[in-house]
Amino acid sequence: MIGKPSVSQYEGVLIYFLWSVTDLFLLYLFLNSCSRYPLRKYYYIDLKMTWTAAQQYCRENYTDLATIESMDDINMLNPDFYYSSAWIGLRDNPESWKGTVSSNANSWRWSASGETSKTGYQAWNANEPNNVGGRETCTAMRTNGKWNDAQCETQLSFICYTGKKKICFIPTFQTWDSALKYCRQQHADLAMIEGSAENTQVFSVIPVDTLPIKQAWIGLYRLPWTWSDMSQSTFRNWLPRVPDNYGLNQFCAAENPKHYWDDKDCTADLNSCSHYPLRKYYYIDTKMSWTDAQQYCRENYTDLATIESMDDINMLKPDFYYSLAWIGLRDDPQSWMTAMGSDANSWRWSATGETSKTGYQIWDPSQPNNYHGDQTCVLMITNGKWNDMPCQGKQSFICYTGKKRSEFINSTN
């Protein structure tokens, strides 16, 4: 990595994780170490539900209905979600109206926190909210990203998000460089700390009796001081008169017993943390139609399998030995328009109702061909390639779970 110090011994690691199906902050600490993902990742769910049912769905499968605190959140949504109207997590307290119509920020509260916006951000459409009929106490987002109050019983698509963080301490002694490599192999990164609350959170997971000196690597390194995931946070919590580069070889940062940071020799020995992949796959050796398989996966896992890269295929190959199995890809029959093609925009994943975010496809030769004009569901065959087939055919299938979990790893290595 350009600008990253080279190290060779071992220190500990802490990783901070985002739960639920994705993208999200992770922290790495090596002495002990942590990793980070973006705070929020949004998912457009193309199922029609009331606001309350959508809230329940998001809480069971992601974190909650979408919380939007700034234009940056809107910008994260716009490239990915194409919708006419979709529920977000904002709901009004009917008692706040008091006979008048108002867009007072204190009147509207987010599902995830039960609180008003921390930033005071609002993006109402012109003349909204207007509480037509006295029953419009839930919020839908329109195509232009603006908000509209609507009756909560209306059935609309909706937007969920993932955003919960968890810190995990891994007591494996490694250098900063080895910790960084380990964390990235686990799909995370060393800890990027953006404020005093996160700093306290990171410190709290380091077991008091794990090390003779309670400290752990974080993702900050010198030349100049930069987070390992290249984040731009300017938060610093150095000890007085530190960093001092004592001995001219202190190019990595660690958290000390008093919550402050110290610059350290990157070859010092300290521990680490890990998380599990975003998806885990389950081969179900029961014959069902694609629709029945979808229902089974949604009731018992997250959904039929979504496959966005060769990494997903590789996760499947060692564990599942099958000749044919449904995956979560289905075609929009309107997209064929009397022509044959494998246009990525034509095929959508069951879990999101969206096309592939990566554009990844792995069709078998001459597929999809829509033979007889009724092949709108997708089977994975022995070699991992895809084949379009009639949805009513009964086949085995692959489900997945999309929530991440973390685990404390006690290692003497």
PDB file of N, CA and C in Angstrom, residues 291-375:
ATOM      1  N   THR A 291     -40.812 -19.541  -6.913  1.00  0.00           N
ATOM      2  CA  THR A 291     -41.611 -18.710  -6.004  1.00  0.00           C
ATOM      3  C   THR A 291     -41.701 -19.328  -4.627  1.00  0.00           C
ATOM      4  N   ASP A 292     -41.907 -20.650  -4.542  1.00  0.00           N
ATOM      5  CA  ASP A 292     -41.964 -21.319  -3.241  1.00  0.00           C
ATOM      6  C   ASP A 292     -40.600 -21.283  -2.554  1.00  0.00           C
ATOM      7  N   ALA A 293     -39.544 -21.442  -3.337  1.00  0.00           N
ATOM      8  CA  ALA A 293     -38.193 -21.373  -2.775  1.00  0.00           C
ATOM      9  C   ALA A 293     -37.919 -19.981  -2.218  1.00  0.00           C
ATOM     10  N   GLN A 294     -38.369 -18.953  -2.948  1.00  0.00           N
ATOM     11  CA  GLN A 294     -38.206 -17.578  -2.468  1.00  0.00           C
ATOM     12  C   GLN A 294     -38.903 -17.401  -1.127  1.00  0.00           C
ATOM     13  N   GLN A 295     -40.142 -17.893  -1.014  1.00  0.00           N
ATOM     14  CA  GLN A 295     -40.896 -17.765   0.231  1.00  0.00           C
ATOM     15  C   GLN A 295     -40.202 -18.508   1.364  1.00  0.00           C
ATOM     16  N   TYR A 296     -39.708 -19.724   1.066  1.00  0.00           N
ATOM     17  CA  TYR A 296     -39.016 -20.517   2.089  1.00  0.00           C
ATOM     18  C   TYR A 296     -37.783 -19.775   2.608  1.00  0.00           C
ATOM     19  N   CYS A 297     -36.978 -19.217   1.699  1.00  0.00           N
ATOM     20  CA  CYS A 297     -35.763 -18.505   2.105  1.00  0.00           C
ATOM     21  C   CYS A 297     -36.098 -17.267   2.931  1.00  0.00           C
ATOM     22  N   ARG A 298     -37.134 -16.542   2.524  1.00  0.00           N
ATOM     23  CA  ARG A 298     -37.509 -15.334   3.262  1.00  0.00           C
ATOM     24  C   ARG A 298     -38.026 -15.664   4.661  1.00  0.00           C
ATOM     25  N   GLU A 299     -38.656 -16.810   4.815  1.00  0.00           N
ATOM     26  CA  GLU A 299     -39.190 -17.187   6.125  1.00  0.00           C
ATOM     27  C   GLU A 299     -38.113 -17.743   7.045  1.00  0.00           C
ATOM     28  N   ASN A 300     -37.072 -18.372   6.471  1.00  0.00           N
ATOM     29  CA  ASN A 300     -36.097 -19.086   7.287  1.00  0.00           C
ATOM     30  C   ASN A 300     -34.695 -18.491   7.256  1.00  0.00           C
ATOM     31  N   TYR A 301     -34.405 -17.661   6.258  1.00  0.00           N
ATOM     32  CA  TYR A 301     -33.078 -17.045   6.135  1.00  0.00           C
ATOM     33  C   TYR A 301     -33.287 -15.561   5.824  1.00  0.00           C
ATOM     34  N   THR A 302     -32.596 -15.045   4.809  1.00  0.00           N
ATOM     35  CA  THR A 302     -32.855 -13.675   4.367  1.00  0.00           C
ATOM     36  C   THR A 302     -33.624 -13.686   3.055  1.00  0.00           C
ATOM     37  N   ASP A 303     -33.104 -14.416   2.046  1.00  0.00           N
ATOM     38  CA  ASP A 303     -33.769 -14.488   0.747  1.00  0.00           C
ATOM     39  C   ASP A 303     -33.051 -15.532  -0.089  1.00  0.00           C
ATOM     40  N   LEU A 304     -33.557 -15.763  -1.313  1.00  0.00           N
ATOM     41  CA  LEU A 304     -32.799 -16.553  -2.270  1.00  0.00           C
ATOM     42  C   LEU A 304     -31.455 -15.877  -2.533  1.00  0.00           C
ATOM     43  N   ALA A 305     -30.460 -16.661  -2.887  1.00  0.00           N
ATOM     44  CA  ALA A 305     -29.080 -16.179  -2.982  1.00  0.00           C
ATOM     45  C   ALA A 305     -28.921 -15.030  -3.968  1.00  0.00           C
ATOM     46  N   THR A 306     -28.235 -13.981  -3.526  1.00  0.00           N
ATOM     47  CA  THR A 306     -27.778 -12.890  -4.375  1.00  0.00           C
ATOM     48  C   THR A 306     -26.286 -13.100  -4.632  1.00  0.00           C
ATOM     49  N   ILE A 307     -25.866 -12.976  -5.887  1.00  0.00           N
ATOM     50  CA  ILE A 307     -24.461 -13.216  -6.256  1.00  0.00           C
ATOM     51  C   ILE A 307     -23.951 -12.016  -7.032  1.00  0.00           C
ATOM     52  N   GLU A 308     -22.989 -11.312  -6.457  1.00  0.00           N
ATOM     53  CA  GLU A 308     -22.513 -10.052  -7.032  1.00  0.00           C
ATOM     54  C   GLU A 308     -21.068 -10.110  -7.515  1.00  0.00           C
ATOM     55  N   SER A 309     -20.377 -11.246  -7.311  1.00  0.00           N
ATOM     56  CA  SER A 309     -18.977 -11.298  -7.701  1.00  0.00           C
ATOM     57  C   SER A 309     -18.498 -12.745  -7.724  1.00  0.00           C
ATOM     58  N   MET A 310     -17.292 -12.958  -8.251  1.00  0.00           N
ATOM     59  CA  MET A 310     -16.700 -14.283  -8.239  1.00  0.00           C
ATOM     60  C   MET A 310     -16.440 -14.752  -6.805  1.00  0.00           C
ATOM     61  N   ASP A 311     -16.227 -13.811  -5.882  1.00  0.00           N
ATOM     62  CA  ASP A 311     -16.032 -14.184  -4.482  1.00  0.00           C
ATOM     63  C   ASP A 311     -17.250 -14.922  -3.946  1.00  0.00           C
ATOM     64  N   ASP A 312     -18.451 -14.462  -4.332  1.00  0.00           N
ATOM     65  CA  ASP A 312     -19.667 -15.147  -3.898  1.00  0.00           C
ATOM     66  C   ASP A 312     -19.731 -16.561  -4.468  1.00  0.00           C
ATOM     67  N   ILE A 313     -19.371 -16.697  -5.731  1.00  0.00           N
ATOM     68  CA  ILE A 313     -19.343 -18.027  -6.361  1.00  0.00           C
ATOM     69  C   ILE A 313     -18.358 -18.927  -5.617  1.00  0.00           C
ATOM     70  N   ASN A 314     -17.184 -18.393  -5.276  1.00  0.00           N
ATOM     71  CA  ASN A 314     -16.169 -19.187  -4.582  1.00  0.00           C
ATOM     72  C   ASN A 314     -16.622 -19.609  -3.195  1.00  0.00           C
ATOM     73  N   MET A 315     -17.450 -18.761  -2.538  1.00  0.00           N
ATOM     74  CA  MET A 315     -17.993 -19.152  -1.237  1.00  0.00           C
ATOM     75  C   MET A 315     -18.950 -20.328  -1.380  1.00  0.00           C
ATOM     76  N   LEU A 316     -19.647 -20.373  -2.506  1.00  0.00           N
ATOM     77  CA  LEU A 316     -20.599 -21.454  -2.738  1.00  0.00           C
ATOM     78  C   LEU A 316     -19.916 -22.771  -3.093  1.00  0.00           C
ATOM     79  N   LYS A 317     -18.890 -22.714  -3.925  1.00  0.00           N
ATOM     80  CA  LYS A 317     -18.324 -23.938  -4.495  1.00  0.00           C
ATOM     81  C   LYS A 317     -17.826 -24.936  -3.459  1.00  0.00           C
ATOM     82  N   PRO A 318     -17.115 -24.507  -2.406  1.00  0.00           N
ATOM     83  CA  PRO A 318     -16.611 -25.517  -1.478  1.00  0.00           C
ATOM     84  C   PRO A 318     -17.712 -26.204  -0.670  1.00  0.00           C
ATOM     85  N   ASP A 319     -18.844 -25.532  -0.488  1.00  0.00           N
ATOM     86  CA  ASP A 319     -19.851 -26.025   0.446  1.00  0.00           C
ATOM     87  C   ASP A 319     -21.024 -26.743  -0.201  1.00  0.00           C
ATOM     88  N   PHE A 320     -21.325 -26.437  -1.450  1.00  0.00           N
ATOM     89  CA  PHE A 320     -22.551 -26.957  -2.053  1.00  0.00           C
ATOM     90  C   PHE A 320     -22.231 -27.798  -3.281  1.00  0.00           C
ATOM     91  N   TYR A 321     -22.675 -29.034  -3.235  1.00  0.00           N
ATOM     92  CA  TYR A 321     -22.486 -29.923  -4.366  1.00  0.00           C
ATOM     93  C   TYR A 321     -23.871 -30.222  -4.921  1.00  0.00           C
ATOM     94  N   TYR A 322     -24.157 -29.709  -6.078  1.00  0.00           N
ATOM     95  CA  TYR A 322     -25.504 -29.794  -6.615  1.00  0.00           C
ATOM     96  C   TYR A 322     -25.419 -29.803  -8.137  1.00  0.00           C
ATOM     97  N   SER A 323     -26.483 -30.290  -8.747  1.00  0.00           N
ATOM     98  CA  SER A 323     -26.544 -30.270 -10.208  1.00  0.00           C
ATOM     99  C   SER A 323     -27.280 -29.046 -10.693  1.00  0.00           C
ATOM    100  N   LEU A 324     -28.361 -28.705 -10.009  1.00  0.00           N
ATOM    101  CA  LEU A 324     -29.151 -27.532 -10.370  1.00  0.00           C
ATOM    102  C   LEU A 324     -29.728 -26.926  -9.101  1.00  0.00           C
ATOM    103  N   ALA A 325     -29.718 -25.598  -8.993  1.00  0.00           N
ATOM    104  CA  ALA A 325     -30.297 -24.955  -7.815  1.00  0.00           C
ATOM    105  C   ALA A 325     -30.745 -23.540  -8.166  1.00  0.00           C
ATOM    106  N   TRP A 326     -31.964 -23.179  -7.714  1.00  0.00           N
ATOM    107  CA  TRP A 326     -32.449 -21.813  -7.913  1.00  0.00           C
ATOM    108  C   TRP A 326     -31.563 -20.823  -7.164  1.00  0.00           C
ATOM    109  N   ILE A 327     -31.305 -19.663  -7.791  1.00  0.00           N
ATOM    110  CA  ILE A 327     -30.747 -18.506  -7.096  1.00  0.00           C
ATOM    111  C   ILE A 327     -31.772 -17.376  -7.217  1.00  0.00           C
ATOM    112  N   GLY A 328     -31.483 -16.226  -6.608  1.00  0.00           N
ATOM    113  CA  GLY A 328     -32.490 -15.171  -6.482  1.00  0.00           C
ATOM    114  C   GLY A 328     -32.659 -14.255  -7.670  1.00  0.00           C
ATOM    115  N   LEU A 329     -32.157 -14.622  -8.838  1.00  0.00           N
ATOM    116  CA  LEU A 329     -32.244 -13.754 -10.009  1.00  0.00           C
ATOM    117  C   LEU A 329     -33.482 -14.088 -10.841  1.00  0.00           C
ATOM    118  N   ARG A 330     -34.225 -13.046 -11.213  1.00  0.00           N
ATOM    119  CA  ARG A 330     -35.427 -13.246 -12.009  1.00  0.00           C
ATOM    120  C   ARG A 330     -35.538 -12.137 -13.046  1.00  0.00           C
ATOM    121  N   ASP A 331     -36.083 -12.487 -14.194  1.00  0.00           N
ATOM    122  CA  ASP A 331     -36.181 -11.540 -15.305  1.00  0.00           C
ATOM    123  C   ASP A 331     -37.518 -10.811 -15.308  1.00  0.00           C
ATOM    124  N   ASP A 332     -37.489  -9.586 -15.801  1.00  0.00           N
ATOM    125  CA  ASP A 332     -38.713  -8.837 -16.073  1.00  0.00           C
ATOM    126  C   ASP A 332     -39.154  -9.202 -17.486  1.00  0.00           C
ATOM    127  N   PRO A 333     -40.268  -9.946 -17.640  1.00  0.00           N
ATOM    128  CA  PRO A 333     -40.690 -10.388 -18.982  1.00  0.00           C
ATOM    129  C   PRO A 333     -40.853  -9.243 -19.967  1.00  0.00           C
ATOM    130  N   GLN A 334     -41.164  -8.039 -19.476  1.00  0.00           N
ATOM    131  CA  GLN A 334     -41.345  -6.897 -20.371  1.00  0.00           C
ATOM    132  C   GLN A 334     -40.043  -6.467 -21.026  1.00  0.00           C
ATOM    133  N   SER A 335     -38.917  -6.900 -20.439  1.00  0.00           N
ATOM    134  CA  SER A 335     -37.630  -6.403 -20.929  1.00  0.00           C
ATOM    135  C   SER A 335     -37.211  -7.043 -22.246  1.00  0.00           C
ATOM    136  N   TRP A 336     -37.773  -8.222 -22.571  1.00  0.00           N
ATOM    137  CA  TRP A 336     -37.318  -8.909 -23.773  1.00  0.00           C
ATOM    138  C   TRP A 336     -37.710  -8.150 -25.039  1.00  0.00           C
ATOM    139  N   MET A 337     -38.915  -7.615 -25.055  1.00  0.00           N
ATOM    140  CA  MET A 337     -39.359  -6.827 -26.212  1.00  0.00           C
ATOM    141  C   MET A 337     -39.138  -7.573 -27.523  1.00  0.00           C
ATOM    142  N   THR A 338     -39.473  -8.853 -27.522  1.00  0.00           N
ATOM    143  CA  THR A 338     -39.385  -9.760 -28.676  1.00  0.00           C
ATOM    144  C   THR A 338     -37.951 -10.045 -29.103  1.00  0.00           C
ATOM    145  N   ALA A 339     -36.966  -9.590 -28.349  1.00  0.00           N
ATOM    146  CA  ALA A 339     -35.567  -9.873 -28.699  1.00  0.00           C
ATOM    147  C   ALA A 339     -34.930 -10.664 -27.563  1.00  0.00           C
ATOM    148  N   MET A 340     -33.859 -11.393 -27.880  1.00  0.00           N
ATOM    149  CA  MET A 340     -33.130 -12.143 -26.874  1.00  0.00           C
ATOM    150  C   MET A 340     -31.917 -11.334 -26.446  1.00  0.00           C
ATOM    151  N   GLY A 341     -31.591 -11.361 -25.161  1.00  0.00           N
ATOM    152  CA  GLY A 341     -30.415 -10.638 -24.701  1.00  0.00           C
ATOM    153  C   GLY A 341     -30.129 -10.910 -23.255  1.00  0.00           C
ATOM    154  N   SER A 342     -28.943 -10.574 -22.799  1.00  0.00           N
ATOM    155  CA  SER A 342     -28.571 -10.736 -21.392  1.00  0.00           C
ATOM    156  C   SER A 342     -28.322  -9.373 -20.768  1.00  0.00           C
ATOM    157  N   ASP A 343     -29.113  -8.392 -21.154  1.00  0.00           N
ATOM    158  CA  ASP A 343     -29.005  -7.048 -20.604  1.00  0.00           C
ATOM    159  C   ASP A 343     -29.130  -7.101 -19.085  1.00  0.00           C
ATOM    160  N   ALA A 344     -28.109  -6.551 -18.372  1.00  0.00           N
ATOM    161  CA  ALA A 344     -28.106  -6.593 -16.906  1.00  0.00           C
ATOM    162  C   ALA A 344     -29.326  -5.906 -16.320  1.00  0.00           C
ATOM    163  N   ASN A 345     -29.869  -4.925 -17.006  1.00  0.00           N
ATOM    164  CA  ASN A 345     -31.027  -4.188 -16.488  1.00  0.00           C
ATOM    165  C   ASN A 345     -32.310  -4.999 -16.532  1.00  0.00           C
ATOM    166  N   SER A 346     -32.265  -6.138 -17.231  1.00  0.00           N
ATOM    167  CA  SER A 346     -33.430  -6.984 -17.388  1.00  0.00           C
ATOM    168  C   SER A 346     -33.618  -7.921 -16.205  1.00  0.00           C
ATOM    169  N   TRP A 347     -32.547  -8.258 -15.513  1.00  0.00           N
ATOM    170  CA  TRP A 347     -32.575  -9.261 -14.451  1.00  0.00           C
ATOM    171  C   TRP A 347     -32.407  -8.593 -13.099  1.00  0.00           C
ATOM    172  N   ARG A 348     -33.268  -8.970 -12.144  1.00  0.00           N
ATOM    173  CA  ARG A 348     -33.266  -8.319 -10.830  1.00  0.00           C
ATOM    174  C   ARG A 348     -33.216  -9.352  -9.707  1.00  0.00           C
ATOM    175  N   TRP A 349     -32.530  -8.971  -8.641  1.00  0.00           N
ATOM    176  CA  TRP A 349     -32.356  -9.875  -7.506  1.00  0.00           C
ATOM    177  C   TRP A 349     -33.572  -9.848  -6.577  1.00  0.00           C
ATOM    178  N   SER A 350     -33.960 -11.008  -6.097  1.00  0.00           N
ATOM    179  CA  SER A 350     -35.119 -11.148  -5.228  1.00  0.00           C
ATOM    180  C   SER A 350     -35.007 -10.290  -3.971  1.00  0.00           C
ATOM    181  N   ALA A 351     -33.827 -10.225  -3.368  1.00  0.00           N
ATOM    182  CA  ALA A 351     -33.668  -9.563  -2.072  1.00  0.00           C
ATOM    183  C   ALA A 351     -33.864  -8.063  -2.139  1.00  0.00           C
ATOM    184  N   THR A 352     -33.548  -7.451  -3.297  1.00  0.00           N
ATOM    185  CA  THR A 352     -33.579  -5.994  -3.392  1.00  0.00           C
ATOM    186  C   THR A 352     -34.523  -5.471  -4.455  1.00  0.00           C
ATOM    187  N   GLY A 353     -34.920  -6.322  -5.401  1.00  0.00           N
ATOM    188  CA  GLY A 353     -35.700  -5.834  -6.533  1.00  0.00           C
ATOM    189  C   GLY A 353     -34.867  -5.006  -7.481  1.00  0.00           C
ATOM    190  N   GLU A 354     -33.553  -5.064  -7.336  1.00  0.00           N
ATOM    191  CA  GLU A 354     -32.655  -4.240  -8.139  1.00  0.00           C
ATOM    192  C   GLU A 354     -31.789  -5.099  -9.041  1.00  0.00           C
ATOM    193  N   THR A 355     -31.182  -4.440 -10.015  1.00  0.00           N
ATOM    194  CA  THR A 355     -30.169  -5.095 -10.828  1.00  0.00           C
ATOM    195  C   THR A 355     -28.899  -5.222 -10.005  1.00  0.00           C
ATOM    196  N   SER A 356     -27.939  -5.957 -10.532  1.00  0.00           N
ATOM    197  CA  SER A 356     -26.664  -6.107  -9.845  1.00  0.00           C
ATOM    198  C   SER A 356     -25.972  -4.762  -9.692  1.00  0.00           C
ATOM    199  N   LYS A 357     -25.474  -4.472  -8.466  1.00  0.00           N
ATOM    200  CA  LYS A 357     -24.736  -3.225  -8.254  1.00  0.00           C
ATOM    201  C   LYS A 357     -23.385  -3.266  -8.952  1.00  0.00           C
ATOM    202  N   THR A 358     -22.875  -4.474  -9.227  1.00  0.00           N
ATOM    203  CA  THR A 358     -21.553  -4.604  -9.841  1.00  0.00           C
ATOM    204  C   THR A 358     -21.632  -4.898 -11.333  1.00  0.00           C
ATOM    205  N   GLY A 359     -22.852  -5.232 -11.827  1.00  0.00           N
ATOM    206  CA  GLY A 359     -22.977  -5.623 -13.233  1.00  0.00           C
ATOM    207  C   GLY A 359     -22.494  -7.038 -13.478  1.00  0.00           C
ATOM    208  N   TYR A 360     -22.211  -7.793 -12.393  1.00  0.00           N
ATOM    209  CA  TYR A 360     -21.652  -9.137 -12.528  1.00  0.00           C
ATOM    210  C   TYR A 360     -22.688 -10.107 -13.082  1.00  0.00           C
ATOM    211  N   GLN A 361     -22.280 -10.899 -14.110  1.00  0.00           N
ATOM    212  CA  GLN A 361     -23.097 -11.978 -14.653  1.00  0.00           C
ATOM    213  C   GLN A 361     -22.187 -13.143 -15.007  1.00  0.00           C
ATOM    214  N   ILE A 362     -22.706 -14.366 -14.865  1.00  0.00           N
ATOM    215  CA  ILE A 362     -21.888 -15.531 -15.185  1.00  0.00           C
ATOM    216  C   ILE A 362     -22.758 -16.585 -15.883  1.00  0.00           C
ATOM    217  N   TRP A 363     -23.355 -16.182 -17.002  1.00  0.00           N
ATOM    218  CA  TRP A 363     -24.232 -17.064 -17.763  1.00  0.00           C
ATOM    219  C   TRP A 363     -23.452 -18.201 -18.435  1.00  0.00           C
ATOM    220  N   ASP A 364     -24.096 -19.361 -18.524  1.00  0.00           N
ATOM    221  CA  ASP A 364     -23.566 -20.462 -19.321  1.00  0.00           C
ATOM    222  C   ASP A 364     -23.595 -20.043 -20.794  1.00  0.00           C
ATOM    223  N   PRO A 365     -22.742 -20.615 -21.643  1.00  0.00           N
ATOM    224  CA  PRO A 365     -22.766 -20.239 -23.067  1.00  0.00           C
ATOM    225  C   PRO A 365     -24.168 -20.341 -23.670  1.00  0.00           C
ATOM    226  N   SER A 366     -24.518 -19.334 -24.469  1.00  0.00           N
ATOM    227  CA  SER A 366     -25.817 -19.241 -25.166  1.00  0.00           C
ATOM    228  C   SER A 366     -26.983 -18.986 -24.217  1.00  0.00           C
ATOM    229  N   GLN A 367     -26.682 -18.594 -22.987  1.00  0.00           N
ATOM    230  CA  GLN A 367     -27.731 -18.263 -22.031  1.00  0.00           C
ATOM    231  C   GLN A 367     -27.618 -16.779 -21.662  1.00  0.00           C
ATOM    232  N   PRO A 368     -28.756 -16.153 -21.298  1.00  0.00           N
ATOM    233  CA  PRO A 368     -30.126 -16.678 -21.276  1.00  0.00           C
ATOM    234  C   PRO A 368     -30.717 -16.695 -22.685  1.00  0.00           C
ATOM    235  N   ASN A 369     -31.589 -17.677 -22.963  1.00  0.00           N
ATOM    236  CA  ASN A 369     -32.183 -17.752 -24.301  1.00  0.00           C
ATOM    237  C   ASN A 369     -33.710 -17.702 -24.293  1.00  0.00           C
ATOM    238  N   ASN A 370     -34.308 -17.698 -23.103  1.00  0.00           N
ATOM    239  CA  ASN A 370     -35.773 -17.618 -22.984  1.00  0.00           C
ATOM    240  C   ASN A 370     -36.474 -18.618 -23.885  1.00  0.00           C
ATOM    241  N   TYR A 371     -36.002 -19.873 -23.825  1.00  0.00           N
ATOM    242  CA  TYR A 371     -36.541 -20.940 -24.664  1.00  0.00           C
ATOM    243  C   TYR A 371     -38.022 -21.130 -24.396  1.00  0.00           C
ATOM    244  N   HIS A 372     -38.825 -21.136 -25.437  1.00  0.00           N
ATOM    245  CA  HIS A 372     -40.293 -21.234 -25.363  1.00  0.00           C
ATOM    246  C   HIS A 372     -40.931 -19.981 -24.761  1.00  0.00           C
ATOM    247  N   GLY A 373     -40.134 -18.950 -24.477  1.00  0.00           N
ATOM    248  CA  GLY A 373     -40.683 -17.675 -24.026  1.00  0.00           C
ATOM    249  C   GLY A 373     -41.161 -17.634 -22.592  1.00  0.00           C
ATOM    250  N   ASP A 374     -40.775 -18.640 -21.765  1.00  0.00           N
ATOM    251  CA  ASP A 374     -41.257 -18.637 -20.381  1.00  0.00           C
ATOM    252  C   ASP A 374     -40.126 -18.863 -19.374  1.00  0.00           C
ATOM    253  N   GLN A 375     -38.876 -18.595 -19.773  1.00  0.00           N
ATOM    254  CA  GLN A 375     -37.743 -18.842 -18.874  1.00  0.00           C
ATOM    255  C   GLN A 375     -37.309 -17.527 -18.219  1.00  0.00           C
TER     256      GLN A 375
END
